[in-house]
PDB file of C-alpha atoms in Angstrom:
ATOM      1  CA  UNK A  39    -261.116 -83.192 136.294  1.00  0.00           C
ATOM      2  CA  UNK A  40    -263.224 -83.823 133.262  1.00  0.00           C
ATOM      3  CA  UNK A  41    -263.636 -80.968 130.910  1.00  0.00           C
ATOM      4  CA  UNK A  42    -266.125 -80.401 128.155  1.00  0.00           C
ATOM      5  CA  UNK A  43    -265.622 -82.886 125.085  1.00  0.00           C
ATOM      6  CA  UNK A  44    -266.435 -81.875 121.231  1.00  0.00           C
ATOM      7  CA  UNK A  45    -270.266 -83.238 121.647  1.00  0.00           C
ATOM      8  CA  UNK A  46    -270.867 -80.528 124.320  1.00  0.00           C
ATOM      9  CA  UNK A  47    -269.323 -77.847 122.319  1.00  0.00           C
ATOM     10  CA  UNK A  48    -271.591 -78.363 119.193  1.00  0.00           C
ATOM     11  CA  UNK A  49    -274.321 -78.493 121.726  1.00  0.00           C
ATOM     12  CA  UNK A  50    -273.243 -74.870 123.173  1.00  0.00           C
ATOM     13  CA  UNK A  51    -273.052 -73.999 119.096  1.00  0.00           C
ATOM     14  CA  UNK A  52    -276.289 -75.437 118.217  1.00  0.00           C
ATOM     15  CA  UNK A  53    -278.003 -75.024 121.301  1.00  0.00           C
ATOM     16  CA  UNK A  54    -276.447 -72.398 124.110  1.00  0.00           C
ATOM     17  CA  UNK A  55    -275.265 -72.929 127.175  1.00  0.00           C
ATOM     18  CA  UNK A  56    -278.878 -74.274 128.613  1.00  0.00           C
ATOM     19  CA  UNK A  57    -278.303 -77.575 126.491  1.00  0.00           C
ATOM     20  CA  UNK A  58    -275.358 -78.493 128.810  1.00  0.00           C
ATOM     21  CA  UNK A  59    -276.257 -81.026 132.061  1.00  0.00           C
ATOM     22  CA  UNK A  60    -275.987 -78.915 134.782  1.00  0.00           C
ATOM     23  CA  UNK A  61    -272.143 -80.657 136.255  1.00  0.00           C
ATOM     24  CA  UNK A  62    -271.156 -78.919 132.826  1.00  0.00           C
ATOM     25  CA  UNK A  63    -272.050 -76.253 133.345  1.00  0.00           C
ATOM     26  CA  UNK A  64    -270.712 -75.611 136.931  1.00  0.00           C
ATOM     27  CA  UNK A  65    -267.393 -77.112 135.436  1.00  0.00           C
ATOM     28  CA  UNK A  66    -267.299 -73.853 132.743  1.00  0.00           C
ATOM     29  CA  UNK A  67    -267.671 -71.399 135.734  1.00  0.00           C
ATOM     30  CA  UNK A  68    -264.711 -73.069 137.851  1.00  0.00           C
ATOM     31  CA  UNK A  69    -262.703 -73.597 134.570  1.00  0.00           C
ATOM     32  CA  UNK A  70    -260.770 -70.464 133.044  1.00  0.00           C
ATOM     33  CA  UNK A  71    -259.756 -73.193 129.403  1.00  0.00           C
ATOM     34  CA  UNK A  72    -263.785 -74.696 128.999  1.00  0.00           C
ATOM     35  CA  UNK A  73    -264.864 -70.937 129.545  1.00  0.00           C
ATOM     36  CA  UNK A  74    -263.403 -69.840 126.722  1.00  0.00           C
ATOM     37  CA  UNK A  75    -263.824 -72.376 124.125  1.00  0.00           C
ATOM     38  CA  UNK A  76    -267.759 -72.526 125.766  1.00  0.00           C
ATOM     39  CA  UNK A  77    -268.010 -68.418 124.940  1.00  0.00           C
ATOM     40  CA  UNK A  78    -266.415 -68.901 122.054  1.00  0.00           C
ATOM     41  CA  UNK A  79    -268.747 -71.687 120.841  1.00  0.00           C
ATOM     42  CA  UNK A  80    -272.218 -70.136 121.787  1.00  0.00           C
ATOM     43  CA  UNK A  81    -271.052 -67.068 119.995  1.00  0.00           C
ATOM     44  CA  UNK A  82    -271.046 -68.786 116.527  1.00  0.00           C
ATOM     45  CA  UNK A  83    -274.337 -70.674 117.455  1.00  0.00           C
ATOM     46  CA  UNK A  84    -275.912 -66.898 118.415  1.00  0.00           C
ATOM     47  CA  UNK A  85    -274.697 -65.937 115.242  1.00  0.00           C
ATOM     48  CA  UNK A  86    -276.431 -68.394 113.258  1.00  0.00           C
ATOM     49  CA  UNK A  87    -279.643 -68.012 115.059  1.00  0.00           C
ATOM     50  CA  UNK A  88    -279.564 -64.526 114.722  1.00  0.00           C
ATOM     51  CA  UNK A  89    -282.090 -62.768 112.088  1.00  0.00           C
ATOM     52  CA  UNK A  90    -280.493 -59.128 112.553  1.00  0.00           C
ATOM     53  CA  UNK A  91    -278.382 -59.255 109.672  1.00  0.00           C
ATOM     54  CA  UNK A  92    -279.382 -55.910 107.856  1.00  0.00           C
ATOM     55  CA  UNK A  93    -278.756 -52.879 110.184  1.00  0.00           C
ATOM     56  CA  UNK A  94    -281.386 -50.045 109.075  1.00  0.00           C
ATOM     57  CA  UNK A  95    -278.998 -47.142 107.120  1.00  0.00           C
ATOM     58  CA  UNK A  96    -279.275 -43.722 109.115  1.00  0.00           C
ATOM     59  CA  UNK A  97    -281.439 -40.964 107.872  1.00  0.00           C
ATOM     60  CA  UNK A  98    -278.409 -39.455 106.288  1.00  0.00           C
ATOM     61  CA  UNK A  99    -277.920 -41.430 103.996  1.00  0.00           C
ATOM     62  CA  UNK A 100    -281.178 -41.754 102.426  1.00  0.00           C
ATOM     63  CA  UNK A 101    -280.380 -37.223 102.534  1.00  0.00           C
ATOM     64  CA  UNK A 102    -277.485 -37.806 100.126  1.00  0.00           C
ATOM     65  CA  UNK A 103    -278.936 -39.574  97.915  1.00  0.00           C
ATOM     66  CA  UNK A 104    -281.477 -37.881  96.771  1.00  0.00           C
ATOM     67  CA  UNK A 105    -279.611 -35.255  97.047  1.00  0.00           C
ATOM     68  CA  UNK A 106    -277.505 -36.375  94.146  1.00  0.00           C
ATOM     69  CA  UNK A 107    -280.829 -37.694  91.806  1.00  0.00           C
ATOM     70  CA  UNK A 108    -282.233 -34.187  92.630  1.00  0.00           C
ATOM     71  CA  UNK A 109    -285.319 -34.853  94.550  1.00  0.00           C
ATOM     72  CA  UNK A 110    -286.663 -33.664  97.786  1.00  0.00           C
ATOM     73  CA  UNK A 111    -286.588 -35.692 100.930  1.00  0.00           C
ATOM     74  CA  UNK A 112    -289.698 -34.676 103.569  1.00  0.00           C
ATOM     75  CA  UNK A 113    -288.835 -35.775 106.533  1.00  0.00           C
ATOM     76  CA  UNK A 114    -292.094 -35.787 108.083  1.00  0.00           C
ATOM     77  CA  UNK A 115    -293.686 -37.494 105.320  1.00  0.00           C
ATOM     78  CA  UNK A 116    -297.267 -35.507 106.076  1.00  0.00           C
ATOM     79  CA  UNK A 117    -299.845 -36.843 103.716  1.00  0.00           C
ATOM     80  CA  UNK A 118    -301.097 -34.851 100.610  1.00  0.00           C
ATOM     81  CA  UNK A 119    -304.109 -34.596  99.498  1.00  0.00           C
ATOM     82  CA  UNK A 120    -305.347 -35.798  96.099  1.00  0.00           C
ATOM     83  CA  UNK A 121    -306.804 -32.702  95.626  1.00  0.00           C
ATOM     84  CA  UNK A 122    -303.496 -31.540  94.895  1.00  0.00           C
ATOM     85  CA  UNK A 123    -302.848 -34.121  92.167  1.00  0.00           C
ATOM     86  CA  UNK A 124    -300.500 -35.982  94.115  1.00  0.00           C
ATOM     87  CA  UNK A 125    -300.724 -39.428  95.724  1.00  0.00           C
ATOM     88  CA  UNK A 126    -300.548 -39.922  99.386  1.00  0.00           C
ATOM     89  CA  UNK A 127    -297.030 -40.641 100.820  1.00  0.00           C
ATOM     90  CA  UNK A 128    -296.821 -42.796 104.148  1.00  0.00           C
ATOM     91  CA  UNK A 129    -293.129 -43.929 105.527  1.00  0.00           C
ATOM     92  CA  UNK A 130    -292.104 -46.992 106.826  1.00  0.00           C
ATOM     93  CA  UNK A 131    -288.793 -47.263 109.707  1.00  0.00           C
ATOM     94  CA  UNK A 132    -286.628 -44.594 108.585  1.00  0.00           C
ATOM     95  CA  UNK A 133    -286.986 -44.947 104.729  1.00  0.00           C
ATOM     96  CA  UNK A 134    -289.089 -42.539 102.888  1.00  0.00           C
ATOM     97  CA  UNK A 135    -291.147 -43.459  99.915  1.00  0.00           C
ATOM     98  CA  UNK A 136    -291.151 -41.750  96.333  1.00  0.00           C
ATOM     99  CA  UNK A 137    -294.344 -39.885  95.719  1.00  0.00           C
ATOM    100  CA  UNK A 138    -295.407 -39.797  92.172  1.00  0.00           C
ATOM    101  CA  UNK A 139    -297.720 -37.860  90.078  1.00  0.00           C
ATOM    102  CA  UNK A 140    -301.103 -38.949  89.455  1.00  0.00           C
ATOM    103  CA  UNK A 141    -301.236 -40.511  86.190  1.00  0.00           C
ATOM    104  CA  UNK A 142    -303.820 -39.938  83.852  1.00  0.00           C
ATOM    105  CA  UNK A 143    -305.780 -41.936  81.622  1.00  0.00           C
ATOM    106  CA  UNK A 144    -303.252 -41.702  78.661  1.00  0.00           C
ATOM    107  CA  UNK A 145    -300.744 -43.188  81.378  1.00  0.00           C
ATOM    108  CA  UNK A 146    -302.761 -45.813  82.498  1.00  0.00           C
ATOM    109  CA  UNK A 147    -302.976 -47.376  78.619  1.00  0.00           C
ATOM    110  CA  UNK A 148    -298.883 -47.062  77.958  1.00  0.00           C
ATOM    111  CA  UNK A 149    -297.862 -50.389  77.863  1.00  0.00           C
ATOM    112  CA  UNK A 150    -295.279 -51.017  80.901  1.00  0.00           C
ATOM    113  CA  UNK A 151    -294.382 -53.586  82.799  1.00  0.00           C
ATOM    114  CA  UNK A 152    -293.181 -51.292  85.907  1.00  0.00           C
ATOM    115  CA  UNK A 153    -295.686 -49.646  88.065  1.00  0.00           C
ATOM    116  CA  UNK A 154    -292.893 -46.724  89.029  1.00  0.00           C
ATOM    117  CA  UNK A 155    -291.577 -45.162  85.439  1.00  0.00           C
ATOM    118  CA  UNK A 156    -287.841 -44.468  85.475  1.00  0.00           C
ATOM    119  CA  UNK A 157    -287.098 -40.608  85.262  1.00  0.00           C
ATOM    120  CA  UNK A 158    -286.155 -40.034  82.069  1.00  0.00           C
ATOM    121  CA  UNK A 159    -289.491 -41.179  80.874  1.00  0.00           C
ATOM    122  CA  UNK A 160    -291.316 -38.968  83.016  1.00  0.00           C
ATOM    123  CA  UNK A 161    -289.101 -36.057  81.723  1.00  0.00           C
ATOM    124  CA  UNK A 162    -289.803 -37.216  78.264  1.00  0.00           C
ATOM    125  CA  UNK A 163    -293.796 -36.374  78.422  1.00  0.00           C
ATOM    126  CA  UNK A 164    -294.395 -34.057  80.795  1.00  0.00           C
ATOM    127  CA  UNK A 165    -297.917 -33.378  79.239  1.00  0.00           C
ATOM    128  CA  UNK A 166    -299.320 -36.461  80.711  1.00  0.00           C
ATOM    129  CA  UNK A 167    -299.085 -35.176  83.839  1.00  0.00           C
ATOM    130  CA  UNK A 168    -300.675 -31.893  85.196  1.00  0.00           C
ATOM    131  CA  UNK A 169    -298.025 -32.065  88.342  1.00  0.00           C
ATOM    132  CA  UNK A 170    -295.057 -33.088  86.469  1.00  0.00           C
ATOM    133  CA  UNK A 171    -293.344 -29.489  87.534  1.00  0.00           C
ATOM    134  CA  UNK A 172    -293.832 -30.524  91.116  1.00  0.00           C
ATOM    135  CA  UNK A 173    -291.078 -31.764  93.440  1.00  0.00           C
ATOM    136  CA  UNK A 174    -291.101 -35.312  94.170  1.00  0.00           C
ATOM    137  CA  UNK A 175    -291.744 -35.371  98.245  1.00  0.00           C
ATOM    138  CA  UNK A 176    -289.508 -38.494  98.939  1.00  0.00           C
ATOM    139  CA  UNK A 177    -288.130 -41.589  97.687  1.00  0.00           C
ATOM    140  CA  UNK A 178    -288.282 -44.766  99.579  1.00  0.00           C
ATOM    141  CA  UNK A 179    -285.947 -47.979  98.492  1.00  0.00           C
ATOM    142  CA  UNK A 180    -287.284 -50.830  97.341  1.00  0.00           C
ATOM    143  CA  UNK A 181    -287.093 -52.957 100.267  1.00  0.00           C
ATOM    144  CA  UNK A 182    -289.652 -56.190 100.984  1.00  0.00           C
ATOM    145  CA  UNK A 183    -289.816 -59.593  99.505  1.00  0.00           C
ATOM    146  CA  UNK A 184    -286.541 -59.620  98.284  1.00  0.00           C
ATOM    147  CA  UNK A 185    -284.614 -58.530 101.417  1.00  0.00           C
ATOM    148  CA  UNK A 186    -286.824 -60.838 103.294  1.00  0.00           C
ATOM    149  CA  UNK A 187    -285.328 -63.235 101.097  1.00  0.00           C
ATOM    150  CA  UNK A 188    -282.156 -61.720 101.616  1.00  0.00           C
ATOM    151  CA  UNK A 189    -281.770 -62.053 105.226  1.00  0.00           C
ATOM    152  CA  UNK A 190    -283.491 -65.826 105.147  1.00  0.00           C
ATOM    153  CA  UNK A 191    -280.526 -66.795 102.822  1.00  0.00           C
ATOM    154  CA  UNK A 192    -278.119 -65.417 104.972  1.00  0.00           C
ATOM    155  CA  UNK A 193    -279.437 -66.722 108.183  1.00  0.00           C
ATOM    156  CA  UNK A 194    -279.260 -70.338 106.067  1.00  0.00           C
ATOM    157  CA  UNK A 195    -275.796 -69.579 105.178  1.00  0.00           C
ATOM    158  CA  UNK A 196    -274.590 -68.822 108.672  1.00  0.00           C
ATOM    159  CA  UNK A 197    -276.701 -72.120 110.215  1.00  0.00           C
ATOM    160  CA  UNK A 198    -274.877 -74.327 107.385  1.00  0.00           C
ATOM    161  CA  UNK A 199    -271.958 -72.717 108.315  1.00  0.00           C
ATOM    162  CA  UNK A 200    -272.108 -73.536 111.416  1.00  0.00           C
ATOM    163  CA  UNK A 201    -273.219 -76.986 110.970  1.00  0.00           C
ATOM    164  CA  UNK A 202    -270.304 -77.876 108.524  1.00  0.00           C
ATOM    165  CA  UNK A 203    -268.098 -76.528 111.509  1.00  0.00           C
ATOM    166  CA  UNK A 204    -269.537 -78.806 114.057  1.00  0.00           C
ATOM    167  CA  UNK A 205    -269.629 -81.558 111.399  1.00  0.00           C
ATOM    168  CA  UNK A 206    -266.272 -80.991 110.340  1.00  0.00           C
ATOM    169  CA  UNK A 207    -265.149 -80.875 114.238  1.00  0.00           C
ATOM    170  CA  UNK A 208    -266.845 -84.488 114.639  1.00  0.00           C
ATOM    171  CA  UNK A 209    -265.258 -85.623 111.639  1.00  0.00           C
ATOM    172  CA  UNK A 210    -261.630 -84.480 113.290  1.00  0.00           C
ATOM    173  CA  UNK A 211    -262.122 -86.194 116.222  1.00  0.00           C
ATOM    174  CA  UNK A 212    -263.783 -89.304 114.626  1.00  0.00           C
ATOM    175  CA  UNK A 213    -260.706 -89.311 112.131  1.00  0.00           C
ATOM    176  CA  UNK A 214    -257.793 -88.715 115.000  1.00  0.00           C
ATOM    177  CA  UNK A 215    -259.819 -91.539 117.202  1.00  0.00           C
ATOM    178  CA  UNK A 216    -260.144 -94.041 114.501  1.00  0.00           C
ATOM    179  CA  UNK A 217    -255.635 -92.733 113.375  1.00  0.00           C
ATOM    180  CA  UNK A 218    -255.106 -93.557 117.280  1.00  0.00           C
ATOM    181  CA  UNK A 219    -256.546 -96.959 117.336  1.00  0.00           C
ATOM    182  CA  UNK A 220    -254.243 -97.731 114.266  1.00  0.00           C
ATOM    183  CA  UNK A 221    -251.108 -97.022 116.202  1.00  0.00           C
ATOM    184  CA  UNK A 222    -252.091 -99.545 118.657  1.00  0.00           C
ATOM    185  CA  UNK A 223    -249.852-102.679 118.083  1.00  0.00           C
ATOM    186  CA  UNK A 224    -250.401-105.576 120.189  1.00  0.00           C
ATOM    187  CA  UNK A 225    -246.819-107.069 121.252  1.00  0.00           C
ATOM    188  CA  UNK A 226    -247.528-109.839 122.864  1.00  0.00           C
ATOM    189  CA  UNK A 227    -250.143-112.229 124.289  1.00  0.00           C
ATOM    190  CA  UNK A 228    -251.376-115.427 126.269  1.00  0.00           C
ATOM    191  CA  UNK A 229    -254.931-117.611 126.796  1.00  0.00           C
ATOM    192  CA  UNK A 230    -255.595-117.700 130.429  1.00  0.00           C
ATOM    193  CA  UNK A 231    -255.964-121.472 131.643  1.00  0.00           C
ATOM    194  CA  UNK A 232    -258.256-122.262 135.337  1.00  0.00           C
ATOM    195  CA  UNK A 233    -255.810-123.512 137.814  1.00  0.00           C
ATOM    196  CA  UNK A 234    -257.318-125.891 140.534  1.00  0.00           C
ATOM    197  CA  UNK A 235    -260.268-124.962 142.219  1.00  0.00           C
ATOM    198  CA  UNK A 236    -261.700-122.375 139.242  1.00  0.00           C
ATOM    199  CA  UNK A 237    -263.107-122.725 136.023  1.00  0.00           C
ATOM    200  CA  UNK A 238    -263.033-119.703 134.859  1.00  0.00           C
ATOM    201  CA  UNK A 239    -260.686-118.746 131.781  1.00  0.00           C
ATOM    202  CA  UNK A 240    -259.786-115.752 129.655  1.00  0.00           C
ATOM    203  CA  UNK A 241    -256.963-113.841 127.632  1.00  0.00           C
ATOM    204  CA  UNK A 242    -254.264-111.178 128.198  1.00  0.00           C
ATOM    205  CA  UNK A 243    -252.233-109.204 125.462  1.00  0.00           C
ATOM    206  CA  UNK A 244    -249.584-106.341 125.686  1.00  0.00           C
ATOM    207  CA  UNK A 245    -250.480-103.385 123.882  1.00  0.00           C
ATOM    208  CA  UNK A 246    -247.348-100.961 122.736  1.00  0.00           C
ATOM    209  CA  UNK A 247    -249.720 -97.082 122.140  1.00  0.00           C
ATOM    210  CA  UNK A 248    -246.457 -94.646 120.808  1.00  0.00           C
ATOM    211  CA  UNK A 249    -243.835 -96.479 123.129  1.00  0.00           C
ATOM    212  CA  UNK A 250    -246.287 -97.030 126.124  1.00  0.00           C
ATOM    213  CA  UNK A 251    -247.405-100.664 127.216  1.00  0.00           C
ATOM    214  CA  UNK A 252    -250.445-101.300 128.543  1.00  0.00           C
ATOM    215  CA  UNK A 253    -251.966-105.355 129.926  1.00  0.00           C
ATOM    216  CA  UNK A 254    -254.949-105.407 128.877  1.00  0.00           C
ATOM    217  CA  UNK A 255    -256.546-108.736 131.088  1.00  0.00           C
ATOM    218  CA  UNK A 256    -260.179-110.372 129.956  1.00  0.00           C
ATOM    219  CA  UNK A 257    -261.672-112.153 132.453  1.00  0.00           C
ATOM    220  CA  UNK A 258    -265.349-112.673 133.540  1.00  0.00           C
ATOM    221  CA  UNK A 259    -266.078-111.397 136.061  1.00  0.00           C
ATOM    222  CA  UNK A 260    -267.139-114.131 138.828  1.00  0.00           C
ATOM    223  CA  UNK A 261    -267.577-113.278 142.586  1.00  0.00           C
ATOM    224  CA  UNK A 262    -265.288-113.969 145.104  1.00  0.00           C
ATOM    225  CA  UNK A 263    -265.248-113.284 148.635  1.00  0.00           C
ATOM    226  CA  UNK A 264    -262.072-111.130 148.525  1.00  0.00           C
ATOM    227  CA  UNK A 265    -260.764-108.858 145.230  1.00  0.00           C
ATOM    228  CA  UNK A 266    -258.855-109.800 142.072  1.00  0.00           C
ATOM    229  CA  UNK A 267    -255.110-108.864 141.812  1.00  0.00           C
ATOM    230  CA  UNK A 268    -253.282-109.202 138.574  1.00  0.00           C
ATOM    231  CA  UNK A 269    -249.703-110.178 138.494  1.00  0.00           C
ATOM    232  CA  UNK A 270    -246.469-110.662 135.889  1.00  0.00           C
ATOM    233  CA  UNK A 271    -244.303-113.352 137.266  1.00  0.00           C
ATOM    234  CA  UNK A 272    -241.102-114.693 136.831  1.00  0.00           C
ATOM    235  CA  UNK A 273    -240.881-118.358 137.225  1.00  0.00           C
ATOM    236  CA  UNK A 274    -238.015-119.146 135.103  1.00  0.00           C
ATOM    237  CA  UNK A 275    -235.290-117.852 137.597  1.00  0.00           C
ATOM    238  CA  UNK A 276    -233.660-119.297 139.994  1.00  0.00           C
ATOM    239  CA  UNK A 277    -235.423-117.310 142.655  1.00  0.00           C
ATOM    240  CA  UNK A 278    -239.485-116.734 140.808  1.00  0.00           C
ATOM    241  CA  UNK A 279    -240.108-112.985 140.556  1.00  0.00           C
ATOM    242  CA  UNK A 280    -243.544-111.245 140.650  1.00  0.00           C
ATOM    243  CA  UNK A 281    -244.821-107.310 140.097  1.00  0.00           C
ATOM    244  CA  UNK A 282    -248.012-106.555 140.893  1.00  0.00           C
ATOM    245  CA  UNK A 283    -249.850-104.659 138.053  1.00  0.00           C
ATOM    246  CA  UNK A 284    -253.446-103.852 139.196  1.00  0.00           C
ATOM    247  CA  UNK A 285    -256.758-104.732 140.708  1.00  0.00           C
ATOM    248  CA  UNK A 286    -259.412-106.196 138.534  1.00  0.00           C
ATOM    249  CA  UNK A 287    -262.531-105.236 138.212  1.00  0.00           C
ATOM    250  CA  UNK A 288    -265.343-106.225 136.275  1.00  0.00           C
ATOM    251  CA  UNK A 289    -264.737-108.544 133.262  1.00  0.00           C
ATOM    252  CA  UNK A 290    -261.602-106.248 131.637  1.00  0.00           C
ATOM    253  CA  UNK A 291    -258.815-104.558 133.323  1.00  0.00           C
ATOM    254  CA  UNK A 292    -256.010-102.246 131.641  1.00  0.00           C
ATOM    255  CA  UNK A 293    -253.131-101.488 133.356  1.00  0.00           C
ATOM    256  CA  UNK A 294    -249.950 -99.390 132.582  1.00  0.00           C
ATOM    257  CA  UNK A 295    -246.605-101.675 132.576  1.00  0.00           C
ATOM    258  CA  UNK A 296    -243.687-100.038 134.501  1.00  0.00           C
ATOM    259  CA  UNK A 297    -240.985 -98.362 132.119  1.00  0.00           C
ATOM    260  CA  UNK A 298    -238.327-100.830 131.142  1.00  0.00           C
ATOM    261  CA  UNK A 299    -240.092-103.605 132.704  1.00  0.00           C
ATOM    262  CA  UNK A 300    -238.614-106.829 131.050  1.00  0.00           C
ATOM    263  CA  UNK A 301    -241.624-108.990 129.350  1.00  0.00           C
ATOM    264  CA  UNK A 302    -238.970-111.932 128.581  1.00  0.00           C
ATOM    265  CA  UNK A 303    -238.243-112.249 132.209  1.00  0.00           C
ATOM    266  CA  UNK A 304    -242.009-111.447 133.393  1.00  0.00           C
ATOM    267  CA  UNK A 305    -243.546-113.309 130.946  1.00  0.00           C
ATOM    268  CA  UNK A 306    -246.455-115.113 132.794  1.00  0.00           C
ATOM    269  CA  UNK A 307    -249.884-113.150 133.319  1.00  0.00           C
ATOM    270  CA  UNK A 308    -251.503-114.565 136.526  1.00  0.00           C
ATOM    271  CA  UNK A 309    -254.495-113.469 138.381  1.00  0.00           C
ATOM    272  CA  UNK A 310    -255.044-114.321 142.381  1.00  0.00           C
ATOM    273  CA  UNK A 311    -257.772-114.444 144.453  1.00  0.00           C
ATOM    274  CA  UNK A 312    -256.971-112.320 147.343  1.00  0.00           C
ATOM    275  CA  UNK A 313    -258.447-111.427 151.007  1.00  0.00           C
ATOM    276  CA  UNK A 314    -259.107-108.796 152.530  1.00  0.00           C
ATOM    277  CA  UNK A 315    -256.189-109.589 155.047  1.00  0.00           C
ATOM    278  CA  UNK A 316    -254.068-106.358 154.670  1.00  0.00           C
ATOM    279  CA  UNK A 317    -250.523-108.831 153.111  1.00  0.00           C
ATOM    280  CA  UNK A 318    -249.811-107.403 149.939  1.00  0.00           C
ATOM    281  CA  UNK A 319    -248.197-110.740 148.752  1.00  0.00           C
ATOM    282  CA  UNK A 320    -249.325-113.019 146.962  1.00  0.00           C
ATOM    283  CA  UNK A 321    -252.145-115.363 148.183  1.00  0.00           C
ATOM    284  CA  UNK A 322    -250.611-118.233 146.273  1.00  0.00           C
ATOM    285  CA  UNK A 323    -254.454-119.157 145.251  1.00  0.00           C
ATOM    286  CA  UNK A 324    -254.154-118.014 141.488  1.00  0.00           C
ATOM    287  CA  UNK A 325    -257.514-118.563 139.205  1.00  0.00           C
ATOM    288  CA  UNK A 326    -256.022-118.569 135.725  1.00  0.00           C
ATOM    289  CA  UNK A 327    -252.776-118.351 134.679  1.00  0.00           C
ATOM    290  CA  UNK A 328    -251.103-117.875 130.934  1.00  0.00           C
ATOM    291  CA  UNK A 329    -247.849-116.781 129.524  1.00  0.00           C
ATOM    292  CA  UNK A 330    -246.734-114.345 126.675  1.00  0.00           C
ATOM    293  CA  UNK A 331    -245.661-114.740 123.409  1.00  0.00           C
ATOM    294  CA  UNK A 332    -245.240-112.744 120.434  1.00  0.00           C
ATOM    295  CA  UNK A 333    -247.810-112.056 117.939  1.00  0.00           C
ATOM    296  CA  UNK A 334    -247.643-114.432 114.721  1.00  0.00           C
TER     297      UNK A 334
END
């Protein structure tokens, strides 16, 4: 059973679950282990593509606040009229929005930078304004541009964040794949020479992977009217030995070597052209044949 490899799992983070060919995707609903990493996954991705990252603060809030700075909070932010000498107040969401007094014409030539005065300067020339004794009706953060900004840079944050985990992931493997070819040592190895009748030729080595051998036979592939066995033989004993290792197919073959086999007794790689006769012995019609010897 094949389960999902690290290039479908960056494609559930980067893309969902809908990215995945549809075998994939039956595979995560039969398979309890590819289930989890694939929830796991599109959660991060969801994450990342999410916007949501402000939640709106409850009304509450906003009530004790301005209870501490002293001003009044009107919930149902009615509109006043400028006959009044006040502004009109409007709300957005749940925040309520400071309503100040109308400024007058000295106002309007103080030099300032700031559209909204801070308190104490307010306080500090109260005959500016004819309202200034009124309560202020609501105050409103200051919420637009820069929380837009705000929540873009987070959402780029989490996106790169997710990227340098998928990249990071592909790295890992990339690294361990590229570590596990190292720790392939070839032992041993022959040229495959045509016997009579064939002209074909190749090579065979012995590969040791962390204590396991492995033939690994290349051979074109040429067509024959029956199949391709290979075989280890013997031929040095009295009575010559052989162990069958494997069909071949196409133009390589690998095949695991029995534990403990003995490569200084079996020492001759030899591929047959065999029938379709139902005798698992040898045909004794070989097409190449080489023998092993160490690496120099």
């Amino acid at each position: 059973m094949r389960h999902l490899d690290d290039a479908e799992l960056a494609s559930i983070a980067l893309s969902g679950l809908a990215s995945l060919e549809p075998e994939s995707r039956r595979h995560i609903d039969t398979c309890p282990d590819c289930s989890v990493e694939a929830a796991a996954f599109s959660s991060v991705g969801s994450v990342a593509r999410s916007q949501d990252f402000l939640d709106e603060p409850p009304a509450e809030l906003w009530e004790r606040i301005t209870g501490e700075l002293g001003v009044e909070l009107s919930p149902q932010m009615l509109e006043t009229s400028h006959a009044n000498g006040v502004s009109s107040a409007t709300t957005t969401g749940l925040f309520p929005r400071v309503v100040l007094p109308k400024t007058t014409p000295d106002d309007a030539l103080a030099p300032t930078q700031d559209n909204h005065p801070a308190p104490e300067q307010r306080q500090a020339t109260p005959e500016h304004s004819p309202d200034a004794g009124r309560p202020i009706r609501g105050l409103r953060p200051r919420r637009g541009r820069r929380a837009g900004n705000r929540n873009r840079s987070r959402a780029w944050i989490a996106t790169a964040a997710v990227a340098s985990f998928v990249l990071g992931a592909a790295v890992a493997v990339g690294v361990g794949q590229w570590v596990g070819r190292d720790r392939i040592e070839v032992v041993e190895q022959a040229s495959l020479q045509p016997l009579p009748g064939w002209d074909a030729s190749g090579t065979a080595r012995v590969e040791d992977t962390a204590g396991k051998l492995q033939l690994v036979v290349d051979l074109p592939d040429n067509p024959v009217s029956g199949f391709r066995e290979v075989w280890l033989l013997d031929l040095a004993g009295k009575t010559p030995g052989l162990l069958s290792v494997g069909t071949l197919n196409g133009d390589q073959g690998v095949f695991d070597l029995p534990p403990g086999v003995d490569l200084t007794k079996y020492n001759v790689v030899d591929v047959s052209h065999e029938p379709f006769d139902g005798n698992p012995a040898h045909s004794s019609d070989s097409i190449v044949r080489g023998e092993l010897g160490s690496v120099s």
